[in-house]
Amino acid sequence: MKTAQIAGLLGARLEGDADREIVGGAALGAADETHLAFFDGRGEPTTALASKAGCLLLPPDIPAPDGAAVIRVTKPRHAFARALRALHPPEPGPPGVHPSATVAATARLGAGVSIGPQCVIEDDVAIGAGTTLVAGVWVGRGARIGEACKLFHGVSLYPGVRIGDRAIVHAGARLGSDGFGFVFENGRHEKFPQIGGLRIGDDAEIGANATVDRGALGDTVIGNGVKLDNLVHVGHNCRLGDHVVIAAQTGFSGGVVVEDYVVMGGQVGVGEGARIGKAAQVGGQAGPLPNHTLEGGKAYWGTPARPYREHMKKLALVERLPKLAAEVEKMRARLKELEDK
Amino acid sequence: MKTAQIAGLLGARLEGDADREIVGGAALGAADETHLAFFDGRGEPTTALASKAGCLLLPPDIPAPDGAAVIRVTKPRHAFARALRALHPPEPGPPGVHPSATVAATARLGAGVSIGPQCVIEDDVAIGAGTTLVAGVWVGRGARIGEACKLFHGVSLYPGVRIGDRAIVHAGARLGSDGFGFVFENGRHEKFPQIGGLRIGDDAEIGANATVDRGALGDTVIGNGVKLDNLVHVGHNCRLGDHVVIAAQTGFSGGVVVEDYVVMGGQVGVGEGARIGKAAQVGGQAGPLPNHTLEGGKAYWGTPARPYREHMKKLALVERLPKLAAEVEKMRARLKELEDK
Amino acid sequence: MKTAQIAGLLGARLEGDADREIVGGAALGAADETHLAFFDGRGEPTTALASKAGCLLLPPDIPAPDGAAVIRVTKPRHAFARALRALHPPEPGPPGVHPSATVAATARLGAGVSIGPQCVIEDDVAIGAGTTLVAGVWVGRGARIGEACKLFHGVSLYPGVRIGDRAIVHAGARLGSDGFGFVFENGRHEKFPQIGGLRIGDDAEIGANATVDRGALGDTVIGNGVKLDNLVHVGHNCRLGDHVVIAAQTGFSGGVVVEDYVVMGGQVGVGEGARIGKAAQVGGQAGPLPNHTLEGGKAYWGTPARPYREHMKKLALVERLPKLAAEVEKMRARLKELEDK
């Protein structure tokens, strides 16, 4: 892609060589003349000056190295991401069904669908145009996958699971496994049937080895634009809104509601039936309690999860406990002295 | 299944149409005339009255909607689970070996065993009658699986692992991987051989992407009726008793003993060699310390894990720390004043 | 292996029968005459005296049972591990490519490489001599695996991942999946391209269902001799030094630096950009904060992670909070009394 094309794509002003061929992106220090790189104001501006990148994305006020093609943008990181998505478009696999795959006769595959080696597609599955199953993917009976999706190696879709368009599902993710529900009877835990479904919206990205359970009764629902990191667990009948972002190893018990634009750190554990309000932010390892609501628009941390500032204040006081204890000790002595008088 | 048959199965009294055909279960609000539904006293009784379900499971004192067939039971949730297990019996796969599977000549398969596509069965494996391997399951040399089990896509059984009857193993579970043991020698961590086994009892359910390690020396043992949720980790040489229930993402270090009927929340981390007493309950994200014992029959929470009430009291006092600190500050001033007099 | 051979291997003195045939190792109480066992001073020395093991590894001062062959060593546990590695050498699979595997014509396989059933090897992959892929392993385009490695069932190597020699990768590990990076634009999280690589050194052991992401720009790097337990997550652009040991379910956000010889417990959550100094030890469930450094050579615990002793002291003070609160209450009353006078 020529530097001029990249500038055009970003709707931004180009300084310098418009004709240079750029083949990929790199970090400032690692880039060579074939690379696009960016400086977003973090770190020393001299790193930008020293870069050997063929094309640089810079804010208006940052000086450019001699000879570099420069594209002036207000948000270099965003512009870089956009340019790189164009430079490295998602690569669909070779169209057609690999001879080692097992595809039911009743499965419907859209135009250009790529079914890689060792995949297993059961009866009544529908897969939208341009979708790629890399290898070893299992799609259970009646499942539906939208268009332009990419499912990596070893992904499992249990029967009836539905995924929208442009989803990326990383290796080993398990979608639609049974929820964890039992009734205790005669000294044994008997299975509470898990007969609901799982619906995932458009533009989802599901991390490697993540697990999302189907509903017990009714569906588990994941909205549009939701991003789940590796090893995230979503229990039965959770409802995640649109554009929710969840970092690695966070887990949701059953029936949790997560409203739009919530962002969570890693290893958060959310109790059964909790509700996380719109655009709330929850810090790593926090533990929102079962059946509690965290109000939207605020930051939370700790177990039990509390408003961030409140939790920080508490942490600070705990830090000061040795001092406080010493203080009390001293006061006791002084009190004794007064009493003795 | 007719309404009368369901009532018979539950040994309960039927009111209304005995002949209605019920094909499945649903939540009260979603059910139609072909569905069984239940109301267990949580929420408003009017939801039961408004239900369109063809057959309702209700406690004796709850009024029924006109025209519904009603089965009177004391524990509607339990009855519903039992009825649904009859309405949706586990579906074994088609008997026989899929042509794409790889099955060693020395493997012994019981009557009606279903080996799905892309499965790999190594030498000297034995699989009991009626067991289904859905797809892409690997069963290592000498492993044994009981009768009427269901192993979902991509499950791994390392060599020699033994599983009892009626187990359900969800997609991507890894059973019998090496334990995590090393000796430090000449500046390197050298592998401590992991040559023990893994035995799992009857009626186990193992969640998606869970991992259970084999023993280093001697076996890792999982009792009967144990339920492990998704992404649970069980280290080498742990011994879990019967009817233990462990929620998602909880992990056990090596050599932990968990007695019968223990119930644990999610993301609990149990230290090496700890012992969790019979029927103890451990709250989410708790951290029982290495080599400590939690007495049976009690509830625990926190890291280090403490009796639940004690931990709650401590949490409450930490919540009150700002007040306590202010109090001390005030007293100091008053003390100063007294001293100055 | 004869007892004399084992003693020779360990460079240690043998007492008793030099000619006894030993076929494996076992725990003291479970061993029979064909087994090697060890007593390392933990527990009662009488357990050593009562052992039926054919050959015992004992410290110099521990009495031996009559008739046992005894090898005198200062570190019996280490010696046992070394002997067992010789008694149970890693078993490479049958050389060659299983007919059910899919191997690209451009893949280069070293001498004695074993490609098991259902494996998928893409273009331009190189696999070193003596390496075994057990079954269902996916090796993406251009990936490189060293010599004498063993990759278990269902492992995924994304394109371009590089692994050194003698690695053991357990079932379901995902190496080189996309990092978790997005830019927020027009109300949506857009993917920040993940175009870096993943390099893993020699002698690594990666646990079952662990996930290690590729770099966003530049590589994620795992050093030599690193041991990651099951379900560990390593985010994009982390750099783990040599001989690092990480217990199960621990997670690293993006860009974390872990220096050589660090040891971490399970369920630790390390914030973005943190640095863990050489040979630091981090206790289970701890939470080193983003962009903070933990100095090398020390032990840490808690969230936020603090020096171990400091954290323990704080825990002790929190335990004493009820007492402290009662104390303050009492002093307030005494103060009131004094003031009233």
XYZ file of N, CA, C and O in Angstrom, chain A residues 123-259:
548
model
N -25.573 -32.117 11.366
C -26.797 -31.861 10.597
C -27.380 -30.471 10.844
O -27.341 -29.954 11.957
N -27.962 -29.924 9.787
C -28.761 -28.698 9.877
C -27.979 -27.484 10.351
O -28.564 -26.519 10.841
N -26.669 -27.536 10.206
C -25.849 -26.366 10.508
C -25.931 -25.401 9.326
O -26.028 -25.833 8.179
N -25.888 -24.091 9.617
C -25.803 -23.094 8.544
C -24.608 -22.193 8.811
O -24.445 -21.683 9.923
N -23.787 -21.988 7.792
C -22.589 -21.156 7.926
C -22.613 -20.106 6.830
O -22.741 -20.428 5.649
N -22.472 -18.824 7.213
C -22.616 -17.717 6.281
C -21.414 -17.527 5.369
O -20.307 -18.008 5.656
N -21.626 -16.774 4.319
C -20.617 -16.565 3.277
C -19.322 -16.029 3.853
O -19.312 -15.173 4.728
N -18.220 -16.549 3.324
C -16.915 -16.010 3.663
C -16.383 -16.410 5.020
O -15.339 -15.912 5.446
N -17.084 -17.279 5.707
C -16.608 -17.704 7.027
C -15.576 -18.817 6.898
O -15.684 -19.681 6.037
N -14.555 -18.770 7.780
C -13.469 -19.756 7.770
C -13.441 -20.548 9.074
O -13.443 -19.956 10.154
N -13.416 -21.856 8.953
C -13.147 -22.717 10.106
C -11.755 -23.295 9.877
O -11.545 -24.076 8.946
N -10.807 -22.900 10.699
C -9.392 -23.167 10.396
C -9.079 -24.656 10.396
O -8.557 -25.195 9.421
N -9.380 -25.347 11.485
C -9.053 -26.777 11.578
C -9.656 -27.336 12.857
O -9.712 -26.643 13.882
N -10.118 -28.567 12.791
C -10.549 -29.252 14.009
C -11.697 -28.592 14.747
O -11.857 -28.789 15.950
N -12.507 -27.803 14.049
C -13.658 -27.146 14.681
C -14.858 -28.094 14.664
O -15.103 -28.764 13.655
N -15.593 -28.155 15.750
C -16.820 -28.954 15.820
C -18.018 -28.015 15.867
O -18.087 -27.143 16.733
N -18.954 -28.213 14.940
C -20.176 -27.410 14.937
C -21.349 -28.369 15.112
O -21.686 -29.149 14.199
N -21.962 -28.329 16.290
C -23.025 -29.273 16.638
C -24.306 -28.998 15.864
O -24.524 -27.896 15.329
N -25.162 -29.962 15.862
C -26.415 -29.958 15.108
C -27.193 -28.653 15.260
O -27.409 -28.168 16.373
N -27.586 -28.116 14.148
C -28.471 -26.955 14.161
C -27.815 -25.635 14.517
O -28.506 -24.625 14.623
N -26.509 -25.619 14.714
C -25.842 -24.347 15.035
C -25.804 -23.447 13.803
O -25.895 -23.917 12.663
N -25.700 -22.145 14.065
C -25.687 -21.166 12.981
C -24.535 -20.191 13.192
O -24.428 -19.582 14.252
N -23.727 -20.006 12.143
C -22.611 -19.066 12.190
C -22.819 -18.062 11.079
O -23.163 -18.448 9.958
N -22.621 -16.776 11.367
C -22.859 -15.729 10.380
C -21.783 -15.652 9.310
O -21.011 -16.590 9.116
N -21.737 -14.499 8.654
C -20.802 -14.301 7.549
C -19.461 -13.753 8.039
O -19.402 -13.079 9.066
N -18.427 -14.046 7.242
C -17.102 -13.458 7.458
C -16.558 -13.700 8.859
O -15.858 -12.867 9.422
N -16.891 -14.820 9.443
C -16.338 -15.179 10.751
C -15.047 -15.973 10.566
O -14.794 -16.537 9.508
N -14.247 -16.026 11.628
C -13.083 -16.906 11.623
C -13.048 -17.675 12.939
O -12.974 -17.084 14.009
N -13.118 -18.999 12.827
C -13.053 -19.860 14.006
C -11.749 -20.642 13.930
O -11.508 -21.363 12.966
N -10.929 -20.490 14.947
C -9.613 -21.122 14.926
C -9.683 -22.583 15.380
O -10.764 -23.128 15.660
N -8.517 -23.160 15.480
C -8.378 -24.604 15.720
C -9.095 -25.080 16.990
O -8.974 -24.476 18.048
N -9.833 -26.150 16.825
C -10.341 -26.860 17.991
C -11.519 -26.213 18.692
O -11.885 -26.637 19.790
N -12.119 -25.186 18.093
C -13.293 -24.547 18.707
C -14.465 -25.532 18.723
O -14.624 -26.340 17.799
N -15.281 -25.459 19.796
C -16.485 -26.294 19.898
C -17.733 -25.416 19.918
O -17.848 -24.527 20.750
N -18.668 -25.701 19.012
C -19.995 -25.097 19.084
C -20.994 -26.204 19.381
O -21.237 -27.071 18.537
N -21.565 -26.170 20.560
C -22.577 -27.157 20.911
C -23.819 -26.950 20.037
O -24.019 -25.879 19.464
N -24.667 -27.967 19.983
C -25.863 -27.877 19.137
C -26.686 -26.612 19.383
O -26.892 -26.204 20.523
N -27.124 -26.018 18.306
C -28.057 -24.904 18.387
C -27.473 -23.547 18.676
O -28.191 -22.547 18.669
N -26.171 -23.459 18.923
C -25.546 -22.164 19.216
C -25.639 -21.262 17.989
O -25.515 -21.730 16.859
N -25.864 -19.970 18.226
C -25.961 -19.021 17.112
C -24.963 -17.891 17.281
O -24.927 -17.239 18.326
N -24.179 -17.643 16.251
C -23.167 -16.586 16.255
C -23.430 -15.663 15.083
O -23.739 -16.129 13.988
N -23.290 -14.350 15.316
C -23.541 -13.362 14.263
C -22.401 -13.265 13.255
O -21.598 -14.187 13.106
N -22.326 -12.125 12.599
C -21.339 -11.921 11.548
C -20.009 -11.415 12.114
O -19.966 -10.794 13.164
N -18.973 -11.663 11.342
C -17.619 -11.121 11.620
C -17.072 -11.501 12.987
O -16.251 -10.782 13.557
N -17.507 -12.603 13.538
C -16.947 -13.049 14.816
C -15.564 -13.664 14.611
O -15.289 -14.267 13.576
N -14.708 -13.477 15.618
C -13.429 -14.191 15.674
C -13.475 -15.058 16.926
O -13.690 -14.550 18.027
N -13.318 -16.351 16.755
C -13.339 -17.252 17.908
C -12.003 -17.977 17.957
O -11.655 -18.705 17.019
N -11.267 -17.755 19.031
C -9.917 -18.302 19.104
C -9.907 -19.769 19.539
O -10.907 -20.310 20.025
N -8.741 -20.352 19.347
C -8.570 -21.801 19.512
C -9.091 -22.291 20.859
O -8.828 -21.703 21.905
N -9.832 -23.369 20.804
C -10.240 -24.047 22.031
C -11.377 -23.397 22.786
O -11.699 -23.854 23.886
N -11.986 -22.351 22.258
C -13.149 -21.777 22.945
C -14.304 -22.775 22.866
O -14.480 -23.471 21.858
N -15.092 -22.851 23.941
C -16.223 -23.797 24.021
C -17.491 -22.983 24.179
O -17.668 -22.306 25.196
N -18.349 -23.067 23.215
C -19.540 -22.227 23.196
C -20.783 -23.105 23.270
O -20.999 -23.951 22.400
N -21.565 -22.906 24.325
C -22.822 -23.632 24.431
C -22.753 -24.916 25.240
O -23.673 -25.734 25.176
N -21.697 -25.087 26.022
C -21.629 -26.235 26.938
C -22.724 -26.092 27.994
O -23.294 -25.020 28.185
N -23.012 -27.189 28.672
C -24.074 -27.172 29.684
C -23.740 -26.222 30.817
O -22.597 -26.164 31.281
N -24.747 -25.498 31.300
C -24.586 -24.724 32.516
C -24.409 -25.641 33.714
O -24.601 -26.861 33.626
N -24.030 -25.036 34.836
C -23.693 -25.787 36.040
C -24.875 -25.672 36.991
O -24.949 -24.741 37.813
N -25.822 -26.596 36.850
C -27.023 -26.521 37.677
C -27.442 -27.891 38.143
O -27.522 -28.831 37.341
N -27.726 -28.014 39.432
C -28.064 -29.301 40.012
C -29.139 -29.099 41.076
O -29.296 -28.010 41.616
N -29.887 -30.136 41.324
C -30.762 -30.144 42.502
C -30.277 -31.275 43.403
O -29.830 -32.316 42.918
N -30.358 -31.038 44.713
C -29.837 -32.009 45.671
C -30.983 -32.872 46.161
O -31.976 -32.373 46.689
N -30.866 -34.170 45.959
C -31.975 -35.082 46.178
C -31.416 -36.433 46.611
O -30.571 -36.990 45.918
N -31.921 -36.937 47.725
C -31.476 -38.254 48.205
C -29.954 -38.350 48.293
O -29.350 -39.345 47.909
N -29.348 -37.285 48.787
C -27.911 -37.331 49.017
C -27.056 -37.227 47.773
O -25.855 -37.476 47.822
N -27.691 -36.820 46.654
C -26.927 -36.707 45.407
C -27.278 -35.402 44.692
O -28.378 -34.886 44.837
N -26.335 -34.906 43.928
C -26.617 -33.750 43.083
C -27.099 -34.258 41.732
O -26.347 -34.891 40.991
N -28.376 -34.019 41.432
C -28.924 -34.473 40.149
C -28.923 -33.293 39.182
O -29.180 -32.153 39.554
N -28.664 -33.599 37.931
C -28.534 -32.566 36.904
C -29.853 -31.813 36.713
O -30.907 -32.426 36.547
N -29.790 -30.508 36.759
C -30.903 -29.682 36.329
C -30.704 -29.483 34.828
O -29.663 -28.963 34.398
N -31.667 -29.918 34.028
C -31.434 -29.914 32.578
C -31.057 -28.532 32.051
O -31.569 -27.518 32.521
N -30.140 -28.545 31.124
C -29.620 -27.316 30.526
C -30.068 -27.330 29.068
O -29.350 -27.781 28.181
N -31.296 -26.839 28.859
C -31.912 -26.989 27.540
C -32.110 -25.662 26.826
O -32.756 -25.593 25.789
N -31.555 -24.581 27.408
C -31.621 -23.292 26.729
C -30.562 -23.196 25.637
O -29.888 -24.171 25.328
N -30.428 -22.012 25.074
C -29.491 -21.832 23.971
C -28.408 -20.827 24.283
O -28.241 -20.390 25.431
N -27.659 -20.470 23.261
C -26.630 -19.437 23.357
C -26.663 -18.633 22.073
O -26.553 -19.199 20.978
N -26.843 -17.317 22.236
C -26.819 -16.426 21.074
C -25.710 -15.394 21.254
O -25.635 -14.745 22.306
N -24.880 -15.244 20.248
C -23.773 -14.293 20.268
C -23.967 -13.343 19.097
O -24.252 -13.782 17.984
N -23.830 -12.034 19.358
C -24.116 -11.025 18.333
C -23.029 -10.912 17.275
O -22.195 -11.804 17.105
N -23.047 -9.789 16.575
C -22.052 -9.524 15.539
C -20.762 -8.992 16.155
O -20.767 -8.407 17.241
N -19.667 -9.161 15.417
C -18.381 -8.534 15.770
C -17.843 -8.958 17.127
O -17.129 -8.207 17.786
N -18.196 -10.157 17.552
C -17.639 -10.668 18.810
C -16.214 -11.156 18.584
O -15.863 -11.602 17.494
N -15.389 -11.066 19.625
C -14.115 -11.790 19.627
C -14.033 -12.570 20.932
O -14.158 -12.008 22.020
N -13.861 -13.868 20.798
C -13.865 -14.769 21.954
C -12.469 -15.361 22.074
O -11.946 -15.907 21.100
N -11.866 -15.264 23.254
C -10.474 -15.646 23.445
C -10.252 -17.151 23.499
O -11.190 -17.951 23.643
N -8.990 -17.515 23.412
C -8.590 -18.918 23.421
C -9.028 -19.584 24.727
O -8.905 -19.019 25.806
N -9.575 -20.770 24.598
C -9.992 -21.589 25.739
C -11.026 -20.916 26.649
O -11.198 -21.316 27.807
N -11.711 -19.901 26.148
C -12.834 -19.328 26.892
C -14.013 -20.298 26.840
O -14.098 -21.151 25.943
N -14.923 -20.176 27.816
C -16.096 -21.056 27.851
C -17.351 -20.217 28.081
O -17.382 -19.380 28.967
N -18.355 -20.456 27.278
C -19.640 -19.766 27.440
C -20.736 -20.829 27.457
O -20.927 -21.546 26.466
N -21.439 -20.926 28.580
C -22.458 -21.968 28.723
C -23.786 -21.563 28.088
O -24.136 -20.382 28.052
N -24.536 -22.553 27.632
C -25.898 -22.319 27.168
C -26.790 -22.009 28.358
O -26.392 -22.197 29.529
N -27.999 -21.555 28.130
C -28.939 -21.323 29.210
C -29.508 -22.624 29.753
O -29.507 -23.660 29.064
N -29.985 -22.560 31.001
C -30.689 -23.714 31.571
C -32.060 -23.774 30.892
O -32.382 -24.722 30.175
N -32.868 -22.775 31.148
C -34.105 -22.516 30.388
C -33.914 -21.132 29.810
O -33.404 -20.247 30.488
N -34.294 -20.918 28.586
C -33.999 -19.628 27.967
C -32.529 -19.544 27.622
O -31.748 -20.437 27.943
N -32.145 -18.444 26.969
C -30.814 -18.370 26.364
C -29.807 -17.597 27.202
O -30.168 -16.686 27.942
N -28.559 -17.954 27.042
C -27.443 -17.071 27.376
C -27.277 -16.143 26.174
O -27.351 -16.601 25.036
N -27.050 -14.843 26.443
C -26.988 -13.881 25.341
C -25.740 -13.019 25.452
O -25.465 -12.442 26.510
N -24.997 -12.945 24.377
C -23.809 -12.088 24.270
C -24.106 -11.080 23.168
O -24.431 -11.483 22.053
N -23.971 -9.787 23.487
C -24.378 -8.740 22.545
C -23.420 -8.546 21.376
O -22.548 -9.370 21.117
N -23.583 -7.421 20.694
C -22.723 -7.073 19.565
C -21.419 -6.464 20.055
O -21.399 -5.737 21.051
N -20.349 -6.748 19.331
C -19.076 -6.096 19.623
C -18.469 -6.478 20.953
O -17.611 -5.764 21.474
N -18.875 -7.601 21.513
C -18.340 -8.028 22.809
C -16.979 -8.701 22.609
O -16.801 -9.490 21.687
N -16.033 -8.379 23.483
C -14.696 -8.957 23.405
C -14.413 -9.696 24.712
O -14.360 -9.084 25.784
N -14.246 -10.990 24.618
C -13.893 -11.806 25.777
C -12.472 -12.303 25.591
O -12.150 -12.874 24.549
N -11.661 -12.128 26.580
C -10.258 -12.534 26.510
C -10.127 -14.049 26.792
O -11.119 -14.737 27.059
N -8.925 -14.532 26.758
C -8.642 -15.953 26.982
C -9.168 -16.422 28.343
O -9.110 -15.703 29.329
N -9.665 -17.642 28.370
C -10.003 -18.332 29.620
C -11.102 -17.644 30.425
O -11.271 -17.922 31.609
N -11.848 -16.759 29.774
C -13.027 -16.179 30.431
C -14.116 -17.241 30.512
O -14.251 -18.080 29.610
N -14.877 -17.223 31.585
C -16.002 -18.132 31.749
C -17.304 -17.341 31.880
O -17.401 -16.449 32.720
N -18.290 -17.694 31.085
C -19.617 -17.071 31.189
C -20.624 -18.178 31.501
O -20.801 -19.116 30.714
N -21.290 -18.067 32.650
C -22.219 -19.098 33.098
C -23.557 -19.028 32.374
O -23.838 -18.101 31.600
N -24.407 -19.988 32.677
C -25.698 -20.101 32.010
C -26.590 -18.888 32.281
O -26.584 -18.325 33.370
N -27.303 -18.483 31.253
C -28.300 -17.423 31.359
C -27.741 -16.044 31.686
O -28.488 -15.151 32.091
N -26.443 -15.858 31.515
C -25.910 -14.498 31.599
C -26.389 -13.721 30.376
O -26.681 -14.291 29.325
N -26.470 -12.419 30.546
C -26.813 -11.537 29.430
C -25.783 -10.420 29.381
O -25.802 -9.520 30.223
N -24.893 -10.482 28.415
C -23.904 -9.423 28.245
C -24.393 -8.506 27.133
O -24.748 -8.961 26.044
N -24.399 -7.206 27.430
C -24.870 -6.219 26.467
C -23.869 -6.010 25.334
O -22.956 -6.803 25.134
N -24.037 -4.904 24.625
C -23.174 -4.608 23.487
C -21.855 -3.974 23.945
O -21.815 -3.246 24.935
N -20.799 -4.262 23.177
C -19.498 -3.597 23.358
C -18.940 -3.756 24.767
O -18.314 -2.845 25.310
N -19.169 -4.900 25.333
C -18.609 -5.236 26.639
C -17.214 -5.828 26.423
O -17.009 -6.593 25.488
N -16.262 -5.458 27.279
C -14.886 -5.941 27.159
C -14.455 -6.598 28.468
O -14.479 -5.955 29.522
N -14.046 -7.845 28.408
C -13.748 -8.630 29.609
C -12.357 -9.236 29.486
O -12.110 -10.041 28.577
N -11.469 -8.895 30.404
C -10.089 -9.399 30.336
C -9.996 -10.845 30.834
O -10.951 -11.412 31.368
N -8.814 -11.403 30.665
C -8.595 -12.849 30.805
C -8.966 -13.395 32.179
O -8.772 -12.752 33.200
N -9.504 -14.608 32.172
C -9.732 -15.402 33.379
C -10.832 -14.850 34.283
O -11.016 -15.341 35.401
N -11.554 -13.851 33.804
C -12.721 -13.398 34.562
C -13.847 -14.415 34.403
O -13.963 -15.054 33.362
N -14.668 -14.571 35.455
C -15.750 -15.542 35.396
C -17.073 -14.964 35.855
O -17.121 -14.158 36.794
N -18.141 -15.373 35.192
C -19.499 -14.956 35.543
C -20.305 -16.175 35.974
O -20.457 -17.121 35.195
N -20.842 -16.154 37.190
C -21.780 -17.192 37.615
C -23.051 -17.083 36.783
O -23.161 -16.213 35.922
N -24.021 -17.927 37.095
C -25.242 -17.934 36.309
C -26.065 -16.667 36.457
O -26.062 -16.011 37.501
N -26.761 -16.292 35.394
C -27.770 -15.248 35.465
C -27.267 -13.845 35.706
O -28.020 -12.977 36.156
N -26.018 -13.573 35.400
C -25.475 -12.224 35.579
C -25.897 -11.351 34.401
O -25.906 -11.805 33.254
N -26.236 -10.098 34.686
C -26.543 -9.135 33.632
C -25.420 -8.108 33.568
O -25.077 -7.493 34.583
N -24.854 -7.952 32.394
C -23.772 -6.987 32.188
C -24.250 -6.024 31.116
O -24.475 -6.425 29.972
N -24.411 -4.763 31.485
C -24.977 -3.814 30.524
C -23.920 -3.339 29.522
O -22.736 -3.611 29.674
